[in-house]
PDB file of C-alpha atoms in Angstrom:
ATOM      1  CA  MET R 120      -0.264   0.329  -0.202  1.00 42.00           C
ATOM      2  CA  SER R 121       1.139   3.513  -0.857  1.00 45.00           C
ATOM      3  CA  ARG R 122       0.214   5.203   2.161  1.00 51.00           C
ATOM      4  CA  LYS R 123      -0.614   3.148   5.625  1.00 60.00           C
ATOM      5  CA  THR R 124      -4.381   5.366   6.781  1.00 48.00           C
ATOM      6  CA  ILE R 125      -5.334   4.018   3.240  1.00 80.00           C
ATOM      7  CA  PHE R 126      -8.653   2.447   4.504  1.00 95.00           C
ATOM      8  CA  PHE R 127     -12.371   4.108   6.542  1.00 96.00           C
ATOM      9  CA  ASP R 128     -14.774   1.658   8.142  1.00 98.00           C
ATOM     10  CA  VAL R 129     -17.307   4.377   7.699  1.00 98.00           C
ATOM     11  CA  HIS R 130     -20.079   3.020  10.255  1.00 98.00           C
ATOM     12  CA  GLY R 131     -19.571   0.626  13.113  1.00 98.00           C
ATOM     13  CA  HIS R 132     -20.390  -0.013  16.447  1.00 98.00           C
ATOM     14  CA  ILE R 133     -17.473  -0.417  18.290  1.00 98.00           C
ATOM     15  CA  GLN R 134     -18.774   1.062  21.435  1.00 98.00           C
ATOM     16  CA  PHE R 135     -21.489  -1.917  21.892  1.00 98.00           C
ATOM     17  CA  PRO R 136     -20.757  -3.881  24.675  1.00 98.00           C
ATOM     18  CA  VAL R 137     -20.154  -6.980  22.868  1.00 98.00           C
ATOM     19  CA  PHE R 138     -15.913  -4.975  22.998  1.00 98.00           C
ATOM     20  CA  ASP R 139     -16.350  -4.192  26.460  1.00 98.00           C
ATOM     21  CA  ASN R 140     -13.479  -6.837  27.757  1.00 98.00           C
ATOM     22  CA  ASP R 141     -11.499  -6.024  24.075  1.00 98.00           C
ATOM     23  CA  ARG R 142     -12.351  -2.970  22.964  1.00 98.00           C
ATOM     24  CA  ASN R 143      -8.965  -1.015  23.322  1.00 98.00           C
ATOM     25  CA  GLU R 144      -7.385  -4.421  21.818  1.00 98.00           C
ATOM     26  CA  VAL R 145      -9.807  -4.115  18.580  1.00 98.00           C
ATOM     27  CA  ILE R 146      -8.989  -0.476  18.019  1.00 98.00           C
ATOM     28  CA  LYS R 147      -5.451  -1.524  17.916  1.00 97.00           C
ATOM     29  CA  ARG R 148      -5.739  -4.163  15.618  1.00 97.00           C
ATOM     30  CA  ALA R 149      -7.254  -1.511  13.413  1.00 97.00           C
ATOM     31  CA  ARG R 150      -4.448   0.801  13.902  1.00 96.00           C
ATOM     32  CA  GLU R 151      -1.681  -1.890  13.383  1.00 95.00           C
ATOM     33  CA  ALA R 152      -3.525  -2.571   9.693  1.00 95.00           C
ATOM     34  CA  GLY R 153      -4.071   1.353   9.109  1.00 94.00           C
ATOM     35  CA  ILE R 154      -8.048   1.386   9.692  1.00 95.00           C
ATOM     36  CA  LYS R 155      -9.789   4.205  11.157  1.00 95.00           C
ATOM     37  CA  MET R 156     -12.900   3.901  12.382  1.00 97.00           C
ATOM     38  CA  ILE R 157     -16.551   5.634  12.860  1.00 98.00           C
ATOM     39  CA  ALA R 158     -18.948   4.704  16.021  1.00 98.00           C
ATOM     40  CA  VAL R 159     -22.196   5.211  15.260  1.00 98.00           C
ATOM     41  CA  GLY R 160     -24.335   6.040  17.682  1.00 98.00           C
ATOM     42  CA  THR R 161     -28.324   4.246  18.120  1.00 97.00           C
ATOM     43  CA  GLN R 162     -29.521   6.111  20.766  1.00 96.00           C
ATOM     44  CA  ALA R 163     -28.093   9.104  23.253  1.00 96.00           C
ATOM     45  CA  SER R 164     -26.657   6.880  25.470  1.00 96.00           C
ATOM     46  CA  THR R 165     -24.683   4.683  22.215  1.00 98.00           C
ATOM     47  CA  SER R 166     -24.018   8.189  20.792  1.00 98.00           C
ATOM     48  CA  LYS R 167     -22.684   9.264  23.839  1.00 98.00           C
ATOM     49  CA  MET R 168     -20.982   6.416  24.414  1.00 98.00           C
ATOM     50  CA  ALA R 169     -19.251   6.596  20.885  1.00 98.00           C
ATOM     51  CA  ILE R 170     -18.206  10.502  21.608  1.00 98.00           C
ATOM     52  CA  GLU R 171     -16.275   9.208  24.417  1.00 98.00           C
ATOM     53  CA  ILE R 172     -14.092   6.452  22.484  1.00 98.00           C
ATOM     54  CA  ALA R 173     -13.616   8.917  19.947  1.00 98.00           C
ATOM     55  CA  HIS R 174     -11.953  11.485  22.578  1.00 98.00           C
ATOM     56  CA  GLN R 175      -9.981   8.845  24.272  1.00 98.00           C
ATOM     57  CA  PHE R 176      -8.783   7.372  20.717  1.00 98.00           C
ATOM     58  CA  PRO R 177      -8.726  10.825  18.624  1.00 97.00           C
ATOM     59  CA  ASP R 178      -5.956   9.564  15.779  1.00 95.00           C
ATOM     60  CA  ASP R 179      -8.492   6.468  15.409  1.00 96.00           C
ATOM     61  CA  VAL R 180     -11.885   7.300  15.923  1.00 98.00           C
ATOM     62  CA  TRP R 181     -14.529   9.553  14.534  1.00 97.00           C
ATOM     63  CA  ALA R 182     -18.619   9.878  16.385  1.00 98.00           C
ATOM     64  CA  THR R 183     -21.688  10.391  15.197  1.00 98.00           C
ATOM     65  CA  VAL R 184     -24.966  10.541  17.123  1.00 98.00           C
ATOM     66  CA  GLY R 185     -28.354   9.282  16.080  1.00 98.00           C
ATOM     67  CA  PHE R 186     -31.367   7.503  17.412  1.00 97.00           C
ATOM     68  CA  HIS R 187     -31.687   4.110  15.557  1.00 95.00           C
ATOM     69  CA  PRO R 188     -35.827   3.518  14.747  1.00 93.00           C
ATOM     70  CA  ASN R 189     -35.648   0.259  16.247  1.00 90.00           C
ATOM     71  CA  GLU R 190     -34.752   2.257  19.189  1.00 90.00           C
ATOM     72  CA  ILE R 191     -37.718   4.147  19.639  1.00 83.00           C
ATOM     73  CA  ASP R 192     -39.709   1.624  22.324  1.00 77.00           C
ATOM     74  CA  SER R 193     -36.212   1.253  24.443  1.00 77.00           C
ATOM     75  CA  GLU R 194     -34.744   5.304  24.947  1.00 83.00           C
ATOM     76  CA  ASN R 195     -37.146   8.147  25.075  1.00 89.00           C
ATOM     77  CA  PHE R 196     -35.772  10.082  22.534  1.00 94.00           C
ATOM     78  CA  ASP R 197     -34.791  13.783  22.904  1.00 95.00           C
ATOM     79  CA  ILE R 198     -33.543  16.549  19.697  1.00 97.00           C
ATOM     80  CA  LYS R 199     -32.499  18.750  22.298  1.00 97.00           C
ATOM     81  CA  VAL R 200     -29.970  15.994  23.780  1.00 97.00           C
ATOM     82  CA  LEU R 201     -29.353  14.559  20.169  1.00 97.00           C
ATOM     83  CA  ARG R 202     -28.159  18.454  19.124  1.00 98.00           C
ATOM     84  CA  GLU R 203     -26.267  18.671  22.237  1.00 98.00           C
ATOM     85  CA  LEU R 204     -23.957  15.921  22.015  1.00 98.00           C
ATOM     86  CA  ALA R 205     -23.643  16.670  18.094  1.00 98.00           C
ATOM     87  CA  LEU R 206     -21.705  19.906  18.617  1.00 98.00           C
ATOM     88  CA  ASP R 207     -18.623  17.692  20.074  1.00 98.00           C
ATOM     89  CA  PRO R 208     -16.040  18.444  17.697  1.00 96.00           C
ATOM     90  CA  LYS R 209     -15.474  14.383  16.994  1.00 97.00           C
ATOM     91  CA  VAL R 210     -19.290  14.404  15.849  1.00 98.00           C
ATOM     92  CA  VAL R 211     -19.015  14.350  12.116  1.00 98.00           C
ATOM     93  CA  ALA R 212     -22.731  12.780  11.032  1.00 98.00           C
ATOM     94  CA  ILE R 213     -26.214  12.727  12.699  1.00 98.00           C
ATOM     95  CA  SER R 214     -26.752   8.753  12.457  1.00 97.00           C
ATOM     96  CA  GLU R 215     -28.130   6.001  12.358  1.00 96.00           C
ATOM     97  CA  CYS R 216     -31.686   7.032  11.660  1.00 98.00           C
ATOM     98  CA  GLY R 217     -34.058   6.212   9.453  1.00 97.00           C
ATOM     99  CA  PHE R 218     -36.866   3.658   8.941  1.00 96.00           C
ATOM    100  CA  ASP R 219     -36.832   0.151   9.495  1.00 93.00           C
ATOM    101  CA  PHE R 220     -40.160  -2.031   8.383  1.00 89.00           C
ATOM    102  CA  PHE R 221     -37.988  -5.669   8.334  1.00 86.00           C
ATOM    103  CA  TYR R 222     -39.496  -6.275  11.811  1.00 73.00           C
ATOM    104  CA  PRO R 223     -42.348  -5.264  13.255  1.00 64.00           C
ATOM    105  CA  LEU R 224     -42.597  -2.830  16.742  1.00 54.00           C
ATOM    106  CA  THR R 225     -46.536  -3.316  17.120  1.00 50.00           C
ATOM    107  CA  GLN R 226     -48.562  -5.578  14.464  1.00 44.00           C
ATOM    108  CA  GLN R 227     -47.410  -6.003  11.530  1.00 40.00           C
ATOM    109  CA  LEU R 228     -50.112  -5.892   7.858  1.00 42.00           C
ATOM    110  CA  GLY R 229     -49.798  -7.355   5.581  1.00 46.00           C
ATOM    111  CA  ALA R 230     -46.194  -7.973   3.952  1.00 48.00           C
ATOM    112  CA  GLY R 231     -44.455  -6.501   7.177  1.00 50.00           C
ATOM    113  CA  VAL R 232     -45.695  -2.921   6.911  1.00 50.00           C
ATOM    114  CA  ARG R 233     -46.066  -1.570  10.403  1.00 55.00           C
ATOM    115  CA  ASP R 234     -49.411   0.059  11.296  1.00 64.00           C
ATOM    116  CA  ASP R 235     -49.412   3.554  11.076  1.00 70.00           C
ATOM    117  CA  SER R 236     -48.934   4.716  14.494  1.00 76.00           C
ATOM    118  CA  ALA R 237     -45.726   2.475  14.529  1.00 79.00           C
ATOM    119  CA  LYS R 238     -44.733   4.398  10.564  1.00 86.00           C
ATOM    120  CA  LYS R 239     -45.694   7.735  12.082  1.00 88.00           C
ATOM    121  CA  ALA R 240     -42.892   7.160  15.104  1.00 89.00           C
ATOM    122  CA  GLN R 241     -40.334   6.584  13.367  1.00 93.00           C
ATOM    123  CA  GLU R 242     -41.471   9.233  10.775  1.00 95.00           C
ATOM    124  CA  ASN R 243     -41.352  11.831  13.175  1.00 95.00           C
ATOM    125  CA  VAL R 244     -38.540  10.681  15.000  1.00 96.00           C
ATOM    126  CA  PHE R 245     -35.999  10.478  11.759  1.00 97.00           C
ATOM    127  CA  SER R 246     -37.618  14.008  10.583  1.00 97.00           C
ATOM    128  CA  GLU R 247     -36.098  15.654  13.285  1.00 97.00           C
ATOM    129  CA  GLN R 248     -33.128  13.952  13.070  1.00 98.00           C
ATOM    130  CA  ALA R 249     -32.585  15.359   9.400  1.00 98.00           C
ATOM    131  CA  TYR R 250     -33.589  18.735  10.236  1.00 98.00           C
ATOM    132  CA  LEU R 251     -31.219  18.793  12.965  1.00 98.00           C
ATOM    133  CA  ALA R 252     -28.497  17.044  10.584  1.00 98.00           C
ATOM    134  CA  LYS R 253     -29.436  19.869   8.016  1.00 97.00           C
ATOM    135  CA  GLU R 254     -28.887  22.888  11.534  1.00 97.00           C
ATOM    136  CA  LEU R 255     -25.333  21.563  11.856  1.00 97.00           C
ATOM    137  CA  ASN R 256     -24.511  21.162   8.157  1.00 96.00           C
ATOM    138  CA  LYS R 257     -23.183  16.982   9.138  1.00 97.00           C
ATOM    139  CA  PRO R 258     -24.059  14.082   6.804  1.00 98.00           C
ATOM    140  CA  LEU R 259     -27.039  11.825   7.537  1.00 98.00           C
ATOM    141  CA  MET R 260     -26.543   8.708   7.461  1.00 98.00           C
ATOM    142  CA  MET R 261     -29.980   6.628   7.298  1.00 98.00           C
ATOM    143  CA  HIS R 262     -30.933   2.944   8.136  1.00 98.00           C
ATOM    144  CA  CYS R 263     -33.459   2.080   6.203  1.00 97.00           C
ATOM    145  CA  ARG R 264     -34.327  -1.709   5.825  1.00 95.00           C
ATOM    146  CA  PRO R 265     -37.624  -2.495   4.179  1.00 94.00           C
ATOM    147  CA  SER R 266     -40.080  -5.250   4.329  1.00 90.00           C
ATOM    148  CA  LYS R 267     -39.211  -8.135   1.921  1.00 88.00           C
ATOM    149  CA  GLY R 268     -39.421  -7.372  -1.575  1.00 89.00           C
ATOM    150  CA  THR R 269     -40.442  -3.845  -1.212  1.00 94.00           C
ATOM    151  CA  ASP R 270     -38.436   0.095  -1.740  1.00 95.00           C
ATOM    152  CA  ASN R 271     -40.962   1.145   1.237  1.00 93.00           C
ATOM    153  CA  ALA R 272     -37.902   2.008   3.525  1.00 95.00           C
ATOM    154  CA  TYR R 273     -36.828   4.203   1.459  1.00 97.00           C
ATOM    155  CA  GLU R 274     -39.851   5.465  -0.342  1.00 96.00           C
ATOM    156  CA  TYR R 275     -41.008   7.163   2.849  1.00 95.00           C
ATOM    157  CA  ALA R 276     -37.454   8.561   3.790  1.00 97.00           C
ATOM    158  CA  LEU R 277     -37.651  10.702   0.357  1.00 98.00           C
ATOM    159  CA  GLU R 278     -40.980  12.079   1.592  1.00 96.00           C
ATOM    160  CA  VAL R 279     -39.582  13.167   4.382  1.00 97.00           C
ATOM    161  CA  LEU R 280     -36.177  14.508   2.460  1.00 98.00           C
ATOM    162  CA  LYS R 281     -38.356  16.248  -0.660  1.00 96.00           C
ATOM    163  CA  ASP R 282     -38.263  19.352   1.085  1.00 94.00           C
ATOM    164  CA  PRO R 283     -35.467  20.861  -1.610  1.00 95.00           C
ATOM    165  CA  SER R 284     -33.385  22.731   1.799  1.00 93.00           C
ATOM    166  CA  PHE R 285     -31.932  19.137   1.926  1.00 96.00           C
ATOM    167  CA  ASN R 286     -30.840  19.403  -1.845  1.00 95.00           C
ATOM    168  CA  SER R 287     -27.566  19.983  -0.603  1.00 95.00           C
ATOM    169  CA  LEU R 288     -26.771  18.079   2.852  1.00 97.00           C
ATOM    170  CA  PRO R 289     -24.882  14.848   1.737  1.00 97.00           C
ATOM    171  CA  LYS R 290     -27.087  11.931   2.111  1.00 98.00           C
ATOM    172  CA  ILE R 291     -25.541   8.500   2.851  1.00 98.00           C
ATOM    173  CA  MET R 292     -27.944   5.049   2.826  1.00 98.00           C
ATOM    174  CA  HIS R 293     -26.414   2.497   5.552  1.00 98.00           C
ATOM    175  CA  PHE R 294     -26.730  -0.760   4.037  1.00 97.00           C
ATOM    176  CA  TYR R 295     -28.056  -0.844   0.990  1.00 97.00           C
ATOM    177  CA  ALA R 296     -30.333  -3.490   0.992  1.00 95.00           C
ATOM    178  CA  GLY R 297     -32.966  -2.030  -1.359  1.00 96.00           C
ATOM    179  CA  SER R 298     -33.715  -2.685  -5.455  1.00 97.00           C
ATOM    180  CA  LEU R 299     -31.969  -1.591  -8.144  1.00 97.00           C
ATOM    181  CA  GLU R 300     -33.691   0.468  -9.427  1.00 98.00           C
ATOM    182  CA  MET R 301     -34.338   2.112  -6.178  1.00 98.00           C
ATOM    183  CA  ALA R 302     -30.292   2.727  -6.101  1.00 98.00           C
ATOM    184  CA  LYS R 303     -30.674   4.681  -9.691  1.00 98.00           C
ATOM    185  CA  LYS R 304     -33.084   6.606  -8.005  1.00 98.00           C
ATOM    186  CA  LEU R 305     -31.275   7.476  -5.178  1.00 98.00           C
ATOM    187  CA  ALA R 306     -28.197   7.953  -7.141  1.00 98.00           C
ATOM    188  CA  ASN R 307     -30.274  10.210  -9.186  1.00 97.00           C
ATOM    189  CA  LEU R 308     -30.640  12.399  -6.021  1.00 97.00           C
ATOM    190  CA  GLY R 309     -27.342  12.450  -4.958  1.00 96.00           C
ATOM    191  CA  PHE R 310     -27.190   9.918  -2.214  1.00 98.00           C
ATOM    192  CA  TYR R 311     -24.058   8.123  -1.512  1.00 98.00           C
ATOM    193  CA  PHE R 312     -24.325   4.152  -0.314  1.00 98.00           C
ATOM    194  CA  THR R 313     -22.370   1.870   1.974  1.00 98.00           C
ATOM    195  CA  PHE R 314     -21.280  -1.737   1.778  1.00 98.00           C
ATOM    196  CA  GLY R 315     -20.188  -4.036   3.945  1.00 98.00           C
ATOM    197  CA  GLY R 316     -19.525  -7.783   4.957  1.00 98.00           C
ATOM    198  CA  VAL R 317     -22.495  -9.394   3.607  1.00 98.00           C
ATOM    199  CA  ILE R 318     -21.650  -8.470  -0.432  1.00 98.00           C
ATOM    200  CA  THR R 319     -18.702 -11.096  -0.108  1.00 98.00           C
ATOM    201  CA  PHE R 320     -21.484 -13.940   0.257  1.00 97.00           C
ATOM    202  CA  ALA R 321     -24.457 -12.514  -0.934  1.00 96.00           C
ATOM    203  CA  LYS R 322     -25.294 -12.373  -4.832  1.00 96.00           C
ATOM    204  CA  SER R 323     -27.819 -10.053  -4.401  1.00 95.00           C
ATOM    205  CA  TYR R 324     -25.378  -7.045  -4.221  1.00 97.00           C
ATOM    206  CA  ASP R 325     -23.468  -7.501  -7.221  1.00 98.00           C
ATOM    207  CA  GLU R 326     -25.238  -5.827  -9.467  1.00 98.00           C
ATOM    208  CA  ILE R 327     -25.987  -2.688  -7.780  1.00 98.00           C
ATOM    209  CA  ILE R 328     -22.541  -2.333  -6.740  1.00 98.00           C
ATOM    210  CA  LYS R 329     -21.640  -2.771 -10.798  1.00 98.00           C
ATOM    211  CA  TYR R 330     -23.783   0.089 -11.603  1.00 98.00           C
ATOM    212  CA  LEU R 331     -23.008   2.742  -8.522  1.00 98.00           C
ATOM    213  CA  PRO R 332     -19.997   4.826  -9.522  1.00 97.00           C
ATOM    214  CA  LEU R 333     -17.116   4.261  -7.222  1.00 97.00           C
ATOM    215  CA  ASP R 334     -17.445   8.160  -5.461  1.00 96.00           C
ATOM    216  CA  ARG R 335     -20.660   7.192  -4.288  1.00 97.00           C
ATOM    217  CA  ILE R 336     -19.904   4.405  -2.209  1.00 98.00           C
ATOM    218  CA  PHE R 337     -17.933   3.802   1.623  1.00 97.00           C
ATOM    219  CA  ALA R 338     -17.040   0.814   3.488  1.00 98.00           C
ATOM    220  CA  GLU R 339     -18.406   0.022   6.458  1.00 98.00           C
ATOM    221  CA  THR R 340     -18.401  -3.231   9.148  1.00 98.00           C
ATOM    222  CA  ASP R 341     -21.747  -2.419  10.794  1.00 98.00           C
ATOM    223  CA  CYS R 342     -19.726  -4.572  13.427  1.00 98.00           C
ATOM    224  CA  PRO R 343     -20.443  -6.303  15.837  1.00 98.00           C
ATOM    225  CA  TYR R 344     -23.107  -7.416  12.894  1.00 98.00           C
ATOM    226  CA  VAL R 345     -22.433  -9.196   9.527  1.00 97.00           C
ATOM    227  CA  ALA R 346     -18.743 -10.464   9.563  1.00 98.00           C
ATOM    228  CA  PRO R 347     -17.418 -11.010   5.969  1.00 98.00           C
ATOM    229  CA  GLN R 348     -17.335 -14.829   4.790  1.00 96.00           C
ATOM    230  CA  SER R 349     -13.949 -15.435   6.113  1.00 95.00           C
ATOM    231  CA  HIS R 350     -14.939 -14.385   9.761  1.00 97.00           C
ATOM    232  CA  ARG R 351     -18.982 -15.174   8.653  1.00 96.00           C
ATOM    233  CA  GLY R 352     -21.588 -16.716  11.858  1.00 95.00           C
ATOM    234  CA  LYS R 353     -18.584 -14.590  14.342  1.00 97.00           C
ATOM    235  CA  ARG R 354     -18.015 -11.030  16.084  1.00 98.00           C
ATOM    236  CA  ASN R 355     -17.460  -8.584  13.098  1.00 98.00           C
ATOM    237  CA  GLU R 356     -14.230  -5.510  14.035  1.00 98.00           C
ATOM    238  CA  PRO R 357     -13.445  -2.683  11.752  1.00 98.00           C
ATOM    239  CA  VAL R 358     -10.164  -4.735  10.747  1.00 98.00           C
ATOM    240  CA  TYR R 359     -12.343  -6.882   8.165  1.00 98.00           C
ATOM    241  CA  VAL R 360     -13.286  -3.522   6.338  1.00 98.00           C
ATOM    242  CA  VAL R 361     -10.283  -4.461   4.261  1.00 97.00           C
ATOM    243  CA  GLU R 362     -12.466  -7.668   2.917  1.00 97.00           C
ATOM    244  CA  VAL R 363     -14.872  -5.298   1.731  1.00 98.00           C
ATOM    245  CA  VAL R 364     -12.509  -3.237  -0.056  1.00 97.00           C
ATOM    246  CA  GLN R 365     -11.406  -6.215  -1.658  1.00 97.00           C
ATOM    247  CA  LYS R 366     -14.993  -7.523  -2.560  1.00 98.00           C
ATOM    248  CA  LEU R 367     -15.511  -3.986  -3.768  1.00 98.00           C
ATOM    249  CA  ALA R 368     -12.274  -3.810  -6.401  1.00 98.00           C
ATOM    250  CA  GLU R 369     -13.344  -7.220  -7.271  1.00 98.00           C
ATOM    251  CA  LEU R 370     -16.849  -6.358  -8.323  1.00 98.00           C
ATOM    252  CA  LYS R 371     -16.215  -2.738 -10.221  1.00 97.00           C
ATOM    253  CA  GLY R 372     -12.914  -4.799 -11.898  1.00 97.00           C
ATOM    254  CA  LEU R 373     -10.545  -2.287 -10.254  1.00 96.00           C
ATOM    255  CA  ASP R 374      -7.142  -2.449  -9.000  1.00 95.00           C
ATOM    256  CA  PHE R 375      -7.494  -3.315  -5.431  1.00 95.00           C
ATOM    257  CA  GLU R 376      -5.112  -0.267  -3.830  1.00 92.00           C
ATOM    258  CA  LYS R 377      -6.351   2.561  -6.184  1.00 93.00           C
ATOM    259  CA  THR R 378      -9.979   1.161  -5.096  1.00 95.00           C
ATOM    260  CA  ALA R 379      -9.230   1.659  -1.269  1.00 94.00           C
ATOM    261  CA  GLU R 380      -7.685   5.161  -1.942  1.00 92.00           C
ATOM    262  CA  ASP R 381     -10.777   6.040  -3.328  1.00 94.00           C
ATOM    263  CA  LEU R 382     -13.149   5.149  -1.142  1.00 95.00           C
ATOM    264  CA  TYR R 383     -10.527   7.207   1.421  1.00 92.00           C
ATOM    265  CA  GLY R 384     -10.832   9.999  -0.635  1.00 91.00           C
ATOM    266  CA  ASN R 385     -14.907   9.772  -0.685  1.00 91.00           C
ATOM    267  CA  LEU R 386     -14.366  10.055   2.648  1.00 90.00           C
ATOM    268  CA  THR R 387     -12.468  13.296   3.369  1.00 88.00           C
ATOM    269  CA  LYS R 388     -15.074  14.965   0.840  1.00 88.00           C
ATOM    270  CA  ILE R 389     -17.976  14.331   2.964  1.00 94.00           C
ATOM    271  CA  PHE R 390     -16.493  13.884   6.525  1.00 92.00           C
ATOM    272  CA  ASN R 391     -15.019  16.530   7.991  1.00 81.00           C
ATOM    273  CA  LEU R 392     -12.741  14.817  10.496  1.00 77.00           C
ATOM    274  CA  SER R 393     -11.313  16.612  12.736  1.00 60.00           C
TER     275      SER R 393
END
């Protein structure tokens, strides 16, 4: 590699309890492999911890603050708390927020479509975070997981973001899981996309990755979830982002080192790392 700090895990959860016993070692392994990372918040509590770790490892870790759609019942949402956390200089984005229609919060109607009250709750929480991202001029990195065979989570997000004032805001779809048609629509609207270890063993992402230009893509692990093929079924960690980059290069038919450098360049254009 032409430079050491060429890899960046743009979306992971190094602050989660599964790393409590060896977090320092996990970050050290990543550092030795030339990997930096963003610790992504899913509630106020996990956002706060992400910031604390980012300050503990200022050269290796950055943070986001956000409220995951599946956490609505686990912690009271308060946009004022998130705003205060988001002012920390180590916070580089508002995330993880959006819509999740894969698992029901309450009663399912039809093919995984949640009832109106659950959908409305997700909409309200996401909308407040989207406007916070715009207010603070920080990228919005979204979790949108549709019900099987649909693009409904993305459609709901687009409805919230239809205000033209969002046009210039960097918008990133984390762990994209929609159709090729929706990917084309989002790309035309200026969205970015993250891909993780699942692309090393699931062929359903191949066509989408081949279609998207590399300058709209980021590599992630979403650790501790969805480890790549070589560690499938085990705890994921930031060092495995290298395997994601390798697969992206393979699918795009590009040189591995050049792909890694270009992905790193994408990151520096979107996130203000300080």
